[in-house]
Amino acid sequence: MGSSTEGTSRRPGARTVPTAPGRLPLVGHARALHHDALGFLCRLRRHGPVTKIYIGPRPVHLVNDPEHIRELLTVQARSFDKGAMFDALRVPLGDGLITAAGDRHLRHRRLMQPAFHHDRIAGYARVMSERCQARAADWEPGTTRDLVPEIHRLTLDVLLRTLFAKPHDPALSGAVKEWLTVKYHSMRLALSPLHAWAERVPLLPGWRPPDAGPLQRLVDVQLRIIDDYRADGRDRGDLLSMLLLAGGPQGALSDPEVTDELITLFLAGTGTVSASLAWALHEISRRPDVQRRIHDELDGVLDGRPPGFEDVPELTYTRRVLAETLRLYPPSWLLMRRAVRPVTLGDVRLAPGDEVFFSPYAVHRDPQLYENPQEFEPDRWPPEAAAKAPRHTFLPFGAGSRLCIGEDFAWTELTLAVAAFTAHRRLTPAASDAVRPLVGTVLRPDRLPLTAHARPS
Ligand code: HEM
């Protein structure tokens, strides 16, 4: 162990996959992942397009090369499911779009797609803009706030109000709050050597699903709300109406399937947007030149009125800033798959059950793909470039059949939020010490103390 040539594996006819240096007894590479996951993943590209790492006893193929990632997510997508971590997640979260595999995934994806249609997002945008304006207006000039909890509350509020036209149900907000306190760290599970050992040695104490009570109470409240919706069959303009109205040759979503999807959307649509918005405001606040250009754009496009859905395509510089934020800080910094049948990626053969990881963070910082990859340079994205960037070299939202269903929702919310927070304020960092990245389920800043200053009107 310890060199890139030791510990290699070969199946007949397949290319040898080198094991990454630094494998330790019992824990494998878990220590490197624990201490500096982002640096470790970036360094792996030196060892070739695919490297083997070990989480405790569990080998994982780490795919470093974008062409291999393209194959994994598109051409060979049907040969993979999401893997061990998602099996474990199904216990506390149900089986929504994120965890679902095979035909179930296809059916749910088709039924849910209309809820994320462009015209539908126009309706959600009214809620987004109104909530972002209210939150930003509440920030007195001259005061300092840690925006991390602030933004978290905002994105949860937006999601609740886009999912349920009337989120004021006290039982609902109570149940969500309670459920959020037990929502645990899924990435810790994926990278835990103890969990990997417990799978092999049945006597070891393994991972136990968290207390099922809060989840059950949230499901019960949701089922009651679904009953109300079904009773009058009205479209209330929200996501839930669309999930209930969706139908086709494959039938409609049952009530338990709808609750699985609602929980999945809570999970997928809050932490990711919060993290991106926090990173965007972090970069904007410490770059007066970038902030000035955003102000110029907002003044020109909005002329003092609040931003709406129709303004989003006009805010092209804001979009570049967001694209660059998502490149440098992709919230989904590590993604995973598992082969469900024998499959070849490039010239690497995988057997059913083989786990595959890839890191959008490492791809986005590859000097062969991006010039000065560590620099924040919004101008590397001329208008439309982010939308046209090949999906395997710019993959904050993934790619292929499992591409984020909320991508347009997220761009819209992020653009409207940046506009709301900056249109009437100038933001500056309030602390001299660095904001640090936290690698958890998403990649987010540990805190974000910013001071708001009034802008002359
Ligand atoms: C900046 C914000 C967001 C980022 C960076 C992001 C990122 C991603 C990524 C990378 C995937 C693919 C995961 C994989 O391939 O394993 C994904 C899937 C998904 N996202 Fe997002 N997401 C964001 C916002 C949202 C929002 C706002 C929603 C819903 C309201 C959402 C719902 C989903 C769902 C349901 C999936 C599973 C799709 C499937 O497997 O068919 N996401 N997201």
Short mmCIF file of C-alpha atoms and ligand atoms in Angstrom, two decimals:
data_model
loop_
_atom_site.label_atom_id
_atom_site.label_comp_id
_atom_site.label_asym_id
_atom_site.label_seq_id
_atom_site.Cartn_x
_atom_site.Cartn_y
_atom_site.Cartn_z
CA MET A 1 0.00 0.00 0.00
CA GLY A 2 1.12 3.58 -0.35
CA SER A 3 2.11 3.74 -4.03
CA SER A 4 0.01 4.16 -7.13
CA THR A 5 1.12 0.81 -8.53
CA GLU A 6 0.58 -1.33 -5.46
CA GLY A 7 -2.82 -2.77 -4.73
CA THR A 8 -3.97 -2.76 -8.35
CA SER A 9 -6.79 -4.98 -9.57
CA ARG A 10 -7.33 -6.63 -12.91
CA ARG A 11 -10.07 -8.71 -14.44
CA PRO A 12 -9.30 -10.65 -17.62
CA GLY A 13 -9.05 -8.22 -20.55
CA ALA A 14 -9.55 -5.16 -18.39
CA ARG A 15 -7.21 -2.26 -17.75
CA THR A 16 -5.45 -2.19 -14.41
CA VAL A 17 -6.98 0.35 -12.06
CA PRO A 18 -4.35 1.87 -9.75
CA THR A 19 -5.12 2.18 -6.07
CA ALA A 20 -4.67 5.73 -4.80
CA PRO A 21 -1.68 6.24 -2.52
CA GLY A 22 -2.24 6.57 1.21
CA ARG A 23 -4.41 3.51 1.86
CA LEU A 24 -4.27 2.61 5.56
CA PRO A 25 -5.14 -0.66 7.28
CA LEU A 26 -8.80 -0.90 8.36
CA VAL A 27 -9.81 2.62 7.32
CA GLY A 28 -8.52 2.62 3.73
CA HIS A 29 -8.59 6.20 2.39
CA ALA A 30 -11.26 7.35 4.84
CA ARG A 31 -8.73 9.38 6.83
CA ALA A 32 -7.64 11.39 3.76
CA LEU A 33 -11.30 11.92 2.89
CA HIS A 34 -12.05 13.00 6.43
CA HIS A 35 -9.16 15.48 6.71
CA ASP A 36 -9.19 17.07 3.27
CA ALA A 37 -11.78 15.48 1.00
CA LEU A 38 -11.68 18.22 -1.62
CA GLY A 39 -7.87 18.31 -1.93
CA PHE A 40 -7.70 14.51 -1.94
CA LEU A 41 -10.24 14.21 -4.76
CA CYS A 42 -8.48 16.87 -6.86
CA ARG A 43 -5.12 15.12 -6.47
CA LEU A 44 -6.48 11.78 -7.69
CA ARG A 45 -6.54 12.88 -11.32
CA ARG A 46 -2.74 12.52 -11.36
CA HIS A 47 -3.19 8.76 -11.15
CA GLY A 48 -5.27 8.33 -14.29
CA PRO A 49 -8.86 8.41 -15.51
CA VAL A 50 -10.04 5.91 -12.89
CA THR A 51 -8.49 5.29 -9.46
CA LYS A 52 -9.47 2.84 -6.80
CA ILE A 53 -10.00 4.14 -3.27
CA TYR A 54 -11.12 2.25 -0.18
CA ILE A 55 -13.72 3.30 2.37
CA GLY A 56 -12.69 0.87 5.12
CA PRO A 57 -12.85 -2.49 3.30
CA ARG A 58 -15.14 -1.21 0.52
CA PRO A 59 -13.39 -0.50 -2.83
CA VAL A 60 -14.77 2.41 -4.85
CA HIS A 61 -13.83 3.37 -8.41
CA LEU A 62 -13.18 7.09 -8.47
CA VAL A 63 -13.72 8.37 -12.01
CA ASN A 64 -11.56 11.43 -12.70
CA ASP A 65 -11.88 11.80 -16.45
CA PRO A 66 -14.82 13.79 -17.92
CA GLU A 67 -15.20 11.45 -20.91
CA HIS A 68 -15.65 8.50 -18.56
CA ILE A 69 -18.14 10.56 -16.53
CA ARG A 70 -20.08 11.31 -19.72
CA GLU A 71 -20.27 7.59 -20.47
CA LEU A 72 -21.34 6.83 -16.91
CA LEU A 73 -24.15 9.39 -16.91
CA THR A 74 -25.41 9.08 -20.47
CA VAL A 75 -24.44 6.13 -22.72
CA GLN A 76 -24.17 3.62 -19.87
CA ALA A 77 -26.64 5.23 -17.48
CA ARG A 78 -29.00 2.24 -17.48
CA SER A 79 -26.22 -0.01 -16.20
CA PHE A 80 -26.04 1.91 -12.92
CA ASP A 81 -28.20 2.74 -9.94
CA LYS A 82 -27.31 5.24 -7.23
CA GLY A 83 -25.52 2.84 -4.89
CA ALA A 84 -25.16 1.78 -1.27
CA MET A 85 -25.68 5.17 0.32
CA PHE A 86 -29.01 5.59 -1.44
CA ASP A 87 -30.15 2.12 -0.33
CA ALA A 88 -29.54 3.28 3.23
CA LEU A 89 -31.29 6.62 2.60
CA ARG A 90 -34.46 4.87 1.48
CA VAL A 91 -35.11 3.76 5.06
CA PRO A 92 -35.59 7.20 6.58
CA LEU A 93 -36.57 9.15 3.45
CA GLY A 94 -38.79 6.88 1.41
CA ASP A 95 -38.16 6.13 -2.25
CA GLY A 96 -38.47 9.39 -4.16
CA LEU A 97 -36.79 10.48 -7.36
CA ILE A 98 -33.31 10.78 -5.82
CA THR A 99 -33.14 7.19 -4.54
CA ALA A 100 -35.48 5.47 -7.03
CA ALA A 101 -33.96 3.06 -9.53
CA GLY A 102 -34.87 1.58 -12.92
CA ASP A 103 -38.49 1.66 -14.06
CA ARG A 104 -39.70 3.31 -10.85
CA HIS A 105 -37.34 6.21 -11.49
CA LEU A 106 -38.45 6.53 -15.13
CA ARG A 107 -42.12 6.51 -14.22
CA HIS A 108 -41.74 9.06 -11.41
CA ARG A 109 -39.53 11.30 -13.53
CA ARG A 110 -42.14 11.39 -16.33
CA LEU A 111 -44.93 12.12 -13.88
CA MET A 112 -42.99 14.86 -12.08
CA GLN A 113 -41.54 16.64 -15.10
CA PRO A 114 -44.64 18.83 -15.75
CA ALA A 115 -44.37 20.28 -12.22
CA PHE A 116 -41.01 21.77 -13.30
CA HIS A 117 -42.15 23.04 -16.69
CA HIS A 118 -41.03 26.57 -17.63
CA ASP A 119 -44.61 27.99 -17.40
CA ARG A 120 -45.03 26.50 -13.98
CA ILE A 121 -41.75 28.03 -12.75
CA ALA A 122 -43.11 31.43 -13.77
CA GLY A 123 -45.76 30.94 -11.06
CA TYR A 124 -43.23 29.79 -8.44
CA ALA A 125 -41.06 32.81 -9.35
CA ARG A 126 -43.70 35.18 -7.94
CA VAL A 127 -43.39 33.42 -4.58
CA MET A 128 -39.58 33.37 -4.80
CA SER A 129 -39.32 37.05 -5.62
CA GLU A 130 -41.78 38.10 -2.94
CA ARG A 131 -40.07 36.04 -0.19
CA CYS A 132 -36.54 37.12 -1.21
CA GLN A 133 -37.61 40.80 -1.30
CA ALA A 134 -39.19 40.51 2.15
CA ARG A 135 -36.11 38.86 3.63
CA ALA A 136 -33.70 41.36 2.04
CA ALA A 137 -35.81 44.40 3.03
CA ASP A 138 -35.68 43.21 6.61
CA TRP A 139 -31.89 43.72 6.65
CA GLU A 140 -31.21 47.18 8.08
CA PRO A 141 -28.34 49.05 6.41
CA GLY A 142 -25.34 49.31 8.69
CA THR A 143 -26.04 45.97 10.37
CA THR A 144 -24.16 42.69 10.16
CA ARG A 145 -25.68 39.24 9.88
CA ASP A 146 -24.51 35.68 9.48
CA LEU A 147 -26.27 34.90 6.24
CA VAL A 148 -25.94 31.10 6.53
CA PRO A 149 -28.95 30.52 8.86
CA GLU A 150 -30.74 33.47 7.26
CA ILE A 151 -30.49 31.96 3.77
CA HIS A 152 -31.41 28.52 5.07
CA ARG A 153 -34.68 29.89 6.47
CA LEU A 154 -35.34 31.72 3.21
CA THR A 155 -34.88 28.69 0.94
CA LEU A 156 -37.02 26.52 3.22
CA ASP A 157 -39.73 29.18 3.22
CA VAL A 158 -39.60 29.40 -0.61
CA LEU A 159 -39.77 25.64 -1.02
CA LEU A 160 -42.68 25.27 1.42
CA ARG A 161 -44.63 27.99 -0.37
CA THR A 162 -43.94 26.57 -3.83
CA LEU A 163 -44.80 23.02 -2.72
CA PHE A 164 -47.94 24.01 -0.83
CA ALA A 165 -49.89 27.09 -1.88
CA LYS A 166 -50.96 27.45 1.78
CA PRO A 167 -48.01 26.49 3.95
CA HIS A 168 -49.46 28.30 6.97
CA ASP A 169 -50.76 25.01 8.36
CA PRO A 170 -49.17 25.05 11.85
CA ALA A 171 -49.00 21.25 11.92
CA LEU A 172 -47.00 21.30 8.67
CA SER A 173 -44.38 23.84 9.73
CA GLY A 174 -44.03 22.11 13.13
CA ALA A 175 -43.61 18.70 11.48
CA VAL A 176 -41.04 20.04 8.99
CA LYS A 177 -39.03 21.72 11.73
CA GLU A 178 -39.02 18.54 13.79
CA TRP A 179 -38.04 16.42 10.76
CA LEU A 180 -35.20 18.80 9.92
CA THR A 181 -33.63 18.29 13.32
CA VAL A 182 -33.19 14.56 12.70
CA LYS A 183 -32.20 14.84 9.05
CA TYR A 184 -28.78 13.35 9.24
CA HIS A 185 -25.60 13.64 7.32
CA SER A 186 -25.89 11.26 4.38
CA MET A 187 -22.34 11.87 3.19
CA ARG A 188 -20.95 10.79 6.55
CA LEU A 189 -22.72 7.51 5.98
CA ALA A 190 -21.27 7.13 2.47
CA LEU A 191 -17.71 7.85 3.61
CA SER A 192 -17.77 6.04 6.96
CA PRO A 193 -15.36 3.10 7.22
CA LEU A 194 -17.32 1.87 10.24
CA HIS A 195 -20.51 1.67 8.19
CA ALA A 196 -18.60 -0.17 5.44
CA TRP A 197 -17.23 -2.69 7.96
CA ALA A 198 -20.63 -3.15 9.61
CA GLU A 199 -22.04 -4.23 6.24
CA ARG A 200 -19.48 -7.05 6.17
CA VAL A 201 -19.29 -8.03 9.82
CA PRO A 202 -22.85 -8.49 11.03
CA LEU A 203 -21.82 -8.40 14.71
CA LEU A 204 -20.47 -4.85 14.51
CA PRO A 205 -22.83 -2.06 15.51
CA GLY A 206 -23.87 -0.59 12.17
CA TRP A 207 -25.77 2.47 11.17
CA ARG A 208 -29.30 2.69 12.52
CA PRO A 209 -31.93 4.82 10.82
CA PRO A 210 -32.69 7.89 12.92
CA ASP A 211 -35.86 8.10 15.02
CA ALA A 212 -38.72 7.32 12.62
CA GLY A 213 -41.24 9.38 14.65
CA PRO A 214 -40.63 12.80 13.07
CA LEU A 215 -40.73 11.33 9.56
CA GLN A 216 -44.00 9.55 10.29
CA ARG A 217 -45.54 12.75 11.71
CA LEU A 218 -44.48 14.68 8.59
CA VAL A 219 -45.94 11.97 6.36
CA ASP A 220 -49.22 12.04 8.34
CA VAL A 221 -49.56 15.82 7.97
CA GLN A 222 -48.80 15.55 4.26
CA LEU A 223 -51.39 12.79 3.79
CA ARG A 224 -54.00 15.01 5.44
CA ILE A 225 -53.11 17.89 3.12
CA ILE A 226 -53.24 15.53 0.12
CA ASP A 227 -56.76 14.46 1.19
CA ASP A 228 -57.85 18.13 1.13
CA TYR A 229 -56.36 18.63 -2.33
CA ARG A 230 -57.93 15.44 -3.69
CA ALA A 231 -61.33 16.45 -2.25
CA ASP A 232 -61.72 19.45 -4.57
CA GLY A 233 -59.25 18.48 -7.32
CA ARG A 234 -58.27 22.14 -7.88
CA ASP A 235 -54.93 23.22 -9.33
CA ARG A 236 -53.60 25.68 -6.76
CA GLY A 237 -50.59 26.62 -8.86
CA ASP A 238 -48.18 24.80 -6.54
CA LEU A 239 -45.92 21.78 -6.97
CA LEU A 240 -48.21 19.52 -4.96
CA SER A 241 -51.17 20.18 -7.29
CA MET A 242 -48.99 19.14 -10.21
CA LEU A 243 -47.85 15.94 -8.49
CA LEU A 244 -51.47 15.02 -7.80
CA LEU A 245 -52.76 15.97 -11.26
CA ALA A 246 -49.96 14.18 -13.13
CA GLY A 247 -51.09 11.07 -14.96
CA GLY A 248 -50.54 9.11 -18.12
CA PRO A 249 -50.44 5.61 -19.55
CA GLN A 250 -48.45 4.53 -16.48
CA GLY A 251 -51.12 5.75 -14.08
CA ALA A 252 -50.72 8.47 -11.46
CA LEU A 253 -48.63 8.79 -8.31
CA SER A 254 -50.28 7.15 -5.29
CA ASP A 255 -50.54 9.11 -2.02
CA PRO A 256 -47.51 7.36 -0.43
CA GLU A 257 -45.52 8.00 -3.62
CA VAL A 258 -46.45 11.68 -3.47
CA THR A 259 -45.27 11.93 0.15
CA ASP A 260 -41.97 10.26 -0.81
CA GLU A 261 -41.53 12.88 -3.52
CA LEU A 262 -42.42 15.80 -1.25
CA ILE A 263 -39.78 14.67 1.24
CA THR A 264 -37.26 14.22 -1.57
CA LEU A 265 -37.92 17.77 -2.76
CA PHE A 266 -37.38 19.13 0.78
CA LEU A 267 -34.08 17.36 0.87
CA ALA A 268 -32.93 18.20 -2.68
CA GLY A 269 -34.25 21.73 -3.03
CA THR A 270 -33.13 23.53 0.12
CA GLY A 271 -29.53 22.74 1.12
CA THR A 272 -28.27 22.96 -2.47
CA VAL A 273 -29.86 26.35 -3.17
CA SER A 274 -28.83 27.73 0.26
CA ALA A 275 -25.22 26.70 -0.27
CA SER A 276 -25.04 28.20 -3.77
CA LEU A 277 -26.64 31.46 -2.69
CA ALA A 278 -24.31 31.74 0.30
CA TRP A 279 -21.23 31.16 -1.88
CA ALA A 280 -22.47 33.64 -4.48
CA LEU A 281 -22.99 36.38 -1.85
CA HIS A 282 -19.62 35.51 -0.32
CA GLU A 283 -17.84 36.10 -3.65
CA ILE A 284 -19.91 39.18 -4.54
CA SER A 285 -19.30 40.82 -1.14
CA ARG A 286 -15.52 40.60 -1.42
CA ARG A 287 -15.28 41.74 -5.06
CA PRO A 288 -16.30 45.39 -5.49
CA ASP A 289 -15.81 45.16 -9.29
CA VAL A 290 -18.21 42.20 -9.57
CA GLN A 291 -20.71 43.89 -7.27
CA ARG A 292 -20.57 47.12 -9.28
CA ARG A 293 -21.37 45.23 -12.48
CA ILE A 294 -24.30 43.49 -10.79
CA HIS A 295 -25.59 46.86 -9.56
CA ASP A 296 -25.26 48.35 -13.07
CA GLU A 297 -27.15 45.41 -14.55
CA LEU A 298 -29.93 45.55 -11.95
CA ASP A 299 -30.30 49.33 -12.31
CA GLY A 300 -30.50 48.99 -16.10
CA VAL A 301 -32.90 46.04 -16.24
CA LEU A 302 -35.14 46.73 -13.25
CA ASP A 303 -35.04 50.50 -12.91
CA GLY A 304 -35.98 50.25 -9.24
CA ARG A 305 -38.86 47.75 -9.48
CA PRO A 306 -38.71 44.28 -7.91
CA PRO A 307 -37.36 41.53 -10.19
CA GLY A 308 -39.75 39.00 -11.74
CA PHE A 309 -39.55 35.86 -13.82
CA GLU A 310 -39.41 37.82 -17.09
CA ASP A 311 -36.26 39.63 -15.88
CA VAL A 312 -34.28 36.45 -15.24
CA PRO A 313 -33.06 35.98 -18.86
CA GLU A 314 -32.07 39.67 -18.99
CA LEU A 315 -29.81 39.42 -15.94
CA THR A 316 -26.97 37.89 -17.93
CA TYR A 317 -24.08 39.10 -15.80
CA THR A 318 -25.77 37.82 -12.65
CA ARG A 319 -26.11 34.46 -14.40
CA ARG A 320 -22.37 34.44 -15.16
CA VAL A 321 -21.60 35.13 -11.51
CA LEU A 322 -23.86 32.24 -10.52
CA ALA A 323 -22.36 29.89 -13.11
CA GLU A 324 -18.89 30.69 -11.81
CA THR A 325 -20.11 30.14 -8.23
CA LEU A 326 -21.53 26.73 -9.17
CA ARG A 327 -18.26 25.85 -10.91
CA LEU A 328 -16.04 26.69 -7.93
CA TYR A 329 -18.44 25.49 -5.24
CA PRO A 330 -20.75 22.81 -6.67
CA PRO A 331 -23.01 21.92 -3.70
CA SER A 332 -23.09 18.28 -4.88
CA TRP A 333 -19.34 17.93 -4.61
CA LEU A 334 -19.36 14.12 -4.74
CA LEU A 335 -21.81 11.91 -6.65
CA MET A 336 -22.09 8.15 -6.76
CA ARG A 337 -23.35 5.20 -8.73
CA ARG A 338 -23.26 1.38 -8.55
CA ALA A 339 -23.07 -1.03 -11.49
CA VAL A 340 -26.18 -3.21 -11.74
CA ARG A 341 -24.78 -5.37 -14.56
CA PRO A 342 -21.34 -6.00 -16.09
CA VAL A 343 -20.31 -2.78 -17.82
CA THR A 344 -17.19 -1.21 -19.33
CA LEU A 345 -16.26 2.44 -18.70
CA GLY A 346 -13.51 3.42 -21.12
CA ASP A 347 -11.39 0.29 -20.82
CA VAL A 348 -12.23 -0.41 -17.20
CA ARG A 349 -14.55 -3.34 -16.58
CA LEU A 350 -16.96 -3.17 -13.71
CA ALA A 351 -18.88 -6.06 -12.18
CA PRO A 352 -22.41 -5.79 -10.76
CA GLY A 353 -22.17 -4.21 -7.32
CA ASP A 354 -19.03 -2.18 -8.07
CA GLU A 355 -19.35 1.32 -6.63
CA VAL A 356 -18.33 4.38 -8.65
CA PHE A 357 -17.78 7.93 -7.32
CA PHE A 358 -17.06 11.12 -9.26
CA SER A 359 -16.54 14.65 -8.05
CA PRO A 360 -17.99 17.70 -9.85
CA TYR A 361 -15.73 19.77 -7.56
CA ALA A 362 -12.56 18.06 -8.86
CA VAL A 363 -13.72 18.22 -12.50
CA HIS A 364 -14.53 21.93 -12.19
CA ARG A 365 -11.03 22.63 -10.87
CA ASP A 366 -9.15 20.58 -13.47
CA PRO A 367 -6.51 22.82 -15.12
CA GLN A 368 -6.88 20.85 -18.36
CA LEU A 369 -10.52 21.92 -18.58
CA TYR A 370 -10.46 25.43 -17.11
CA GLU A 371 -7.78 28.11 -17.32
CA ASN A 372 -6.81 29.39 -13.86
CA PRO A 373 -9.31 26.97 -12.35
CA GLN A 374 -8.90 28.28 -8.78
CA GLU A 375 -9.81 31.86 -9.78
CA PHE A 376 -13.30 33.32 -9.58
CA GLU A 377 -13.77 34.73 -13.10
CA PRO A 378 -17.41 35.24 -14.14
CA ASP A 379 -16.23 36.45 -17.55
CA ARG A 380 -15.15 32.95 -18.46
CA TRP A 381 -18.88 32.46 -19.08
CA PRO A 382 -19.94 34.60 -22.00
CA PRO A 383 -23.75 34.79 -22.30
CA GLU A 384 -25.22 31.33 -22.78
CA ALA A 385 -21.86 29.62 -22.21
CA ALA A 386 -22.96 28.05 -18.92
CA ALA A 387 -26.09 26.67 -20.57
CA LYS A 388 -24.03 25.35 -23.49
CA ALA A 389 -21.05 24.01 -21.52
CA PRO A 390 -20.70 20.27 -22.04
CA ARG A 391 -22.56 18.56 -19.24
CA HIS A 392 -19.61 16.37 -18.29
CA THR A 393 -17.20 19.28 -17.76
CA PHE A 394 -19.72 21.58 -16.02
CA LEU A 395 -21.92 19.37 -13.93
CA PRO A 396 -23.26 21.21 -10.89
CA PHE A 397 -26.67 19.73 -11.76
CA GLY A 398 -25.38 16.33 -12.89
CA ALA A 399 -26.20 15.04 -16.38
CA GLY A 400 -28.15 12.48 -18.36
CA SER A 401 -31.32 10.80 -17.16
CA ARG A 402 -30.67 11.84 -13.54
CA LEU A 403 -30.03 15.49 -14.33
CA CYS A 404 -31.41 17.68 -11.57
CA ILE A 405 -35.14 18.10 -12.19
CA GLY A 406 -35.01 21.38 -10.24
CA GLU A 407 -32.30 23.05 -12.36
CA ASP A 408 -34.52 25.79 -13.85
CA PHE A 409 -36.20 26.25 -10.49
CA ALA A 410 -32.75 26.72 -8.92
CA TRP A 411 -31.43 29.19 -11.54
CA THR A 412 -34.61 31.23 -11.16
CA GLU A 413 -34.53 31.27 -7.37
CA LEU A 414 -30.80 32.05 -7.24
CA THR A 415 -31.08 34.90 -9.75
CA LEU A 416 -34.07 36.44 -7.98
CA ALA A 417 -32.38 36.07 -4.59
CA VAL A 418 -29.10 37.69 -5.69
CA ALA A 419 -31.12 40.52 -7.24
CA ALA A 420 -33.15 40.98 -4.03
CA PHE A 421 -30.10 41.01 -1.74
CA THR A 422 -28.00 43.36 -3.86
CA ALA A 423 -30.42 45.74 -5.65
CA HIS A 424 -30.66 48.21 -2.76
CA ARG A 425 -27.63 47.24 -0.69
CA ARG A 426 -23.89 47.11 -0.99
CA LEU A 427 -22.52 44.08 0.81
CA THR A 428 -19.12 43.79 2.47
CA PRO A 429 -17.51 40.94 4.43
CA ALA A 430 -17.75 41.55 8.17
CA ALA A 431 -14.99 39.23 9.38
CA SER A 432 -11.34 39.35 8.46
CA ASP A 433 -10.78 35.61 8.99
CA ALA A 434 -11.57 33.26 6.13
CA VAL A 435 -14.93 31.67 5.50
CA ARG A 436 -14.26 27.93 5.38
CA PRO A 437 -15.88 25.26 3.22
CA LEU A 438 -17.78 22.55 5.08
CA VAL A 439 -18.02 19.26 3.23
CA GLY A 440 -21.20 17.57 4.32
CA THR A 441 -24.19 16.42 2.33
CA VAL A 442 -23.56 19.65 0.40
CA LEU A 443 -20.51 21.90 0.15
CA ARG A 444 -21.34 25.10 2.03
CA PRO A 445 -19.56 27.92 3.84
CA ASP A 446 -19.29 27.42 7.61
CA ARG A 447 -20.62 30.95 8.17
CA LEU A 448 -21.07 34.15 6.21
CA PRO A 449 -20.95 37.35 8.26
CA LEU A 450 -21.81 40.24 5.94
CA THR A 451 -22.58 43.91 6.50
CA ALA A 452 -25.25 45.64 4.42
CA HIS A 453 -24.79 49.28 3.40
CA ALA A 454 -27.42 51.51 1.85
CA ARG A 455 -26.94 52.25 -1.86
CA PRO A 456 -27.63 55.79 -2.97
CA SER A 457 -30.86 55.70 -5.02
C1 HEM B 1 -28.27 25.02 -6.91
C2 HEM B 1 -29.20 24.15 -6.61
C3 HEM B 1 -29.16 22.69 -6.96
C4 HEM B 1 -28.08 21.90 -7.28
C5 HEM B 1 -26.63 22.30 -7.35
C6 HEM B 1 -28.59 20.57 -7.53
C7 HEM B 1 -27.81 19.49 -7.88
C8 HEM B 1 -28.31 18.26 -8.26
C9 HEM B 1 -27.53 17.19 -8.79
C10 HEM B 1 -26.03 17.21 -9.02
C11 HEM B 1 -28.37 16.16 -9.04
C12 HEM B 1 -28.01 14.83 -9.69
C13 HEM B 1 -27.52 13.84 -8.65
C14 HEM B 1 -26.92 12.60 -9.27
O1 HEM B 1 -26.71 12.51 -10.47
O2 HEM B 1 -26.65 11.69 -8.49
C15 HEM B 1 -29.69 16.56 -8.64
C16 HEM B 1 -30.81 15.76 -8.70
C17 HEM B 1 -32.05 16.16 -8.24
N1 HEM B 1 -32.41 17.42 -7.81
FE1 HEM B 1 -31.21 19.02 -7.69
N2 HEM B 1 -29.94 20.58 -7.33
C18 HEM B 1 -30.33 21.85 -7.02
C19 HEM B 1 -31.61 22.29 -6.77
C20 HEM B 1 -32.73 21.50 -6.78
C21 HEM B 1 -34.07 21.97 -6.52
C22 HEM B 1 -34.44 23.42 -6.25
C23 HEM B 1 -34.89 20.87 -6.57
C24 HEM B 1 -36.38 20.78 -6.38
C25 HEM B 1 -37.15 21.75 -6.00
C26 HEM B 1 -34.05 19.72 -6.87
C27 HEM B 1 -34.50 18.44 -7.00
C28 HEM B 1 -33.73 17.37 -7.45
C29 HEM B 1 -34.25 16.04 -7.63
C30 HEM B 1 -35.67 15.56 -7.33
C31 HEM B 1 -33.19 15.27 -8.15
C32 HEM B 1 -33.22 13.79 -8.54
C33 HEM B 1 -33.46 13.73 -10.04
C34 HEM B 1 -33.45 12.32 -10.62
O3 HEM B 1 -32.70 11.46 -10.15
O4 HEM B 1 -34.22 12.11 -11.58
N3 HEM B 1 -32.75 20.15 -7.00
N4 HEM B 1 -29.65 17.86 -8.17
#
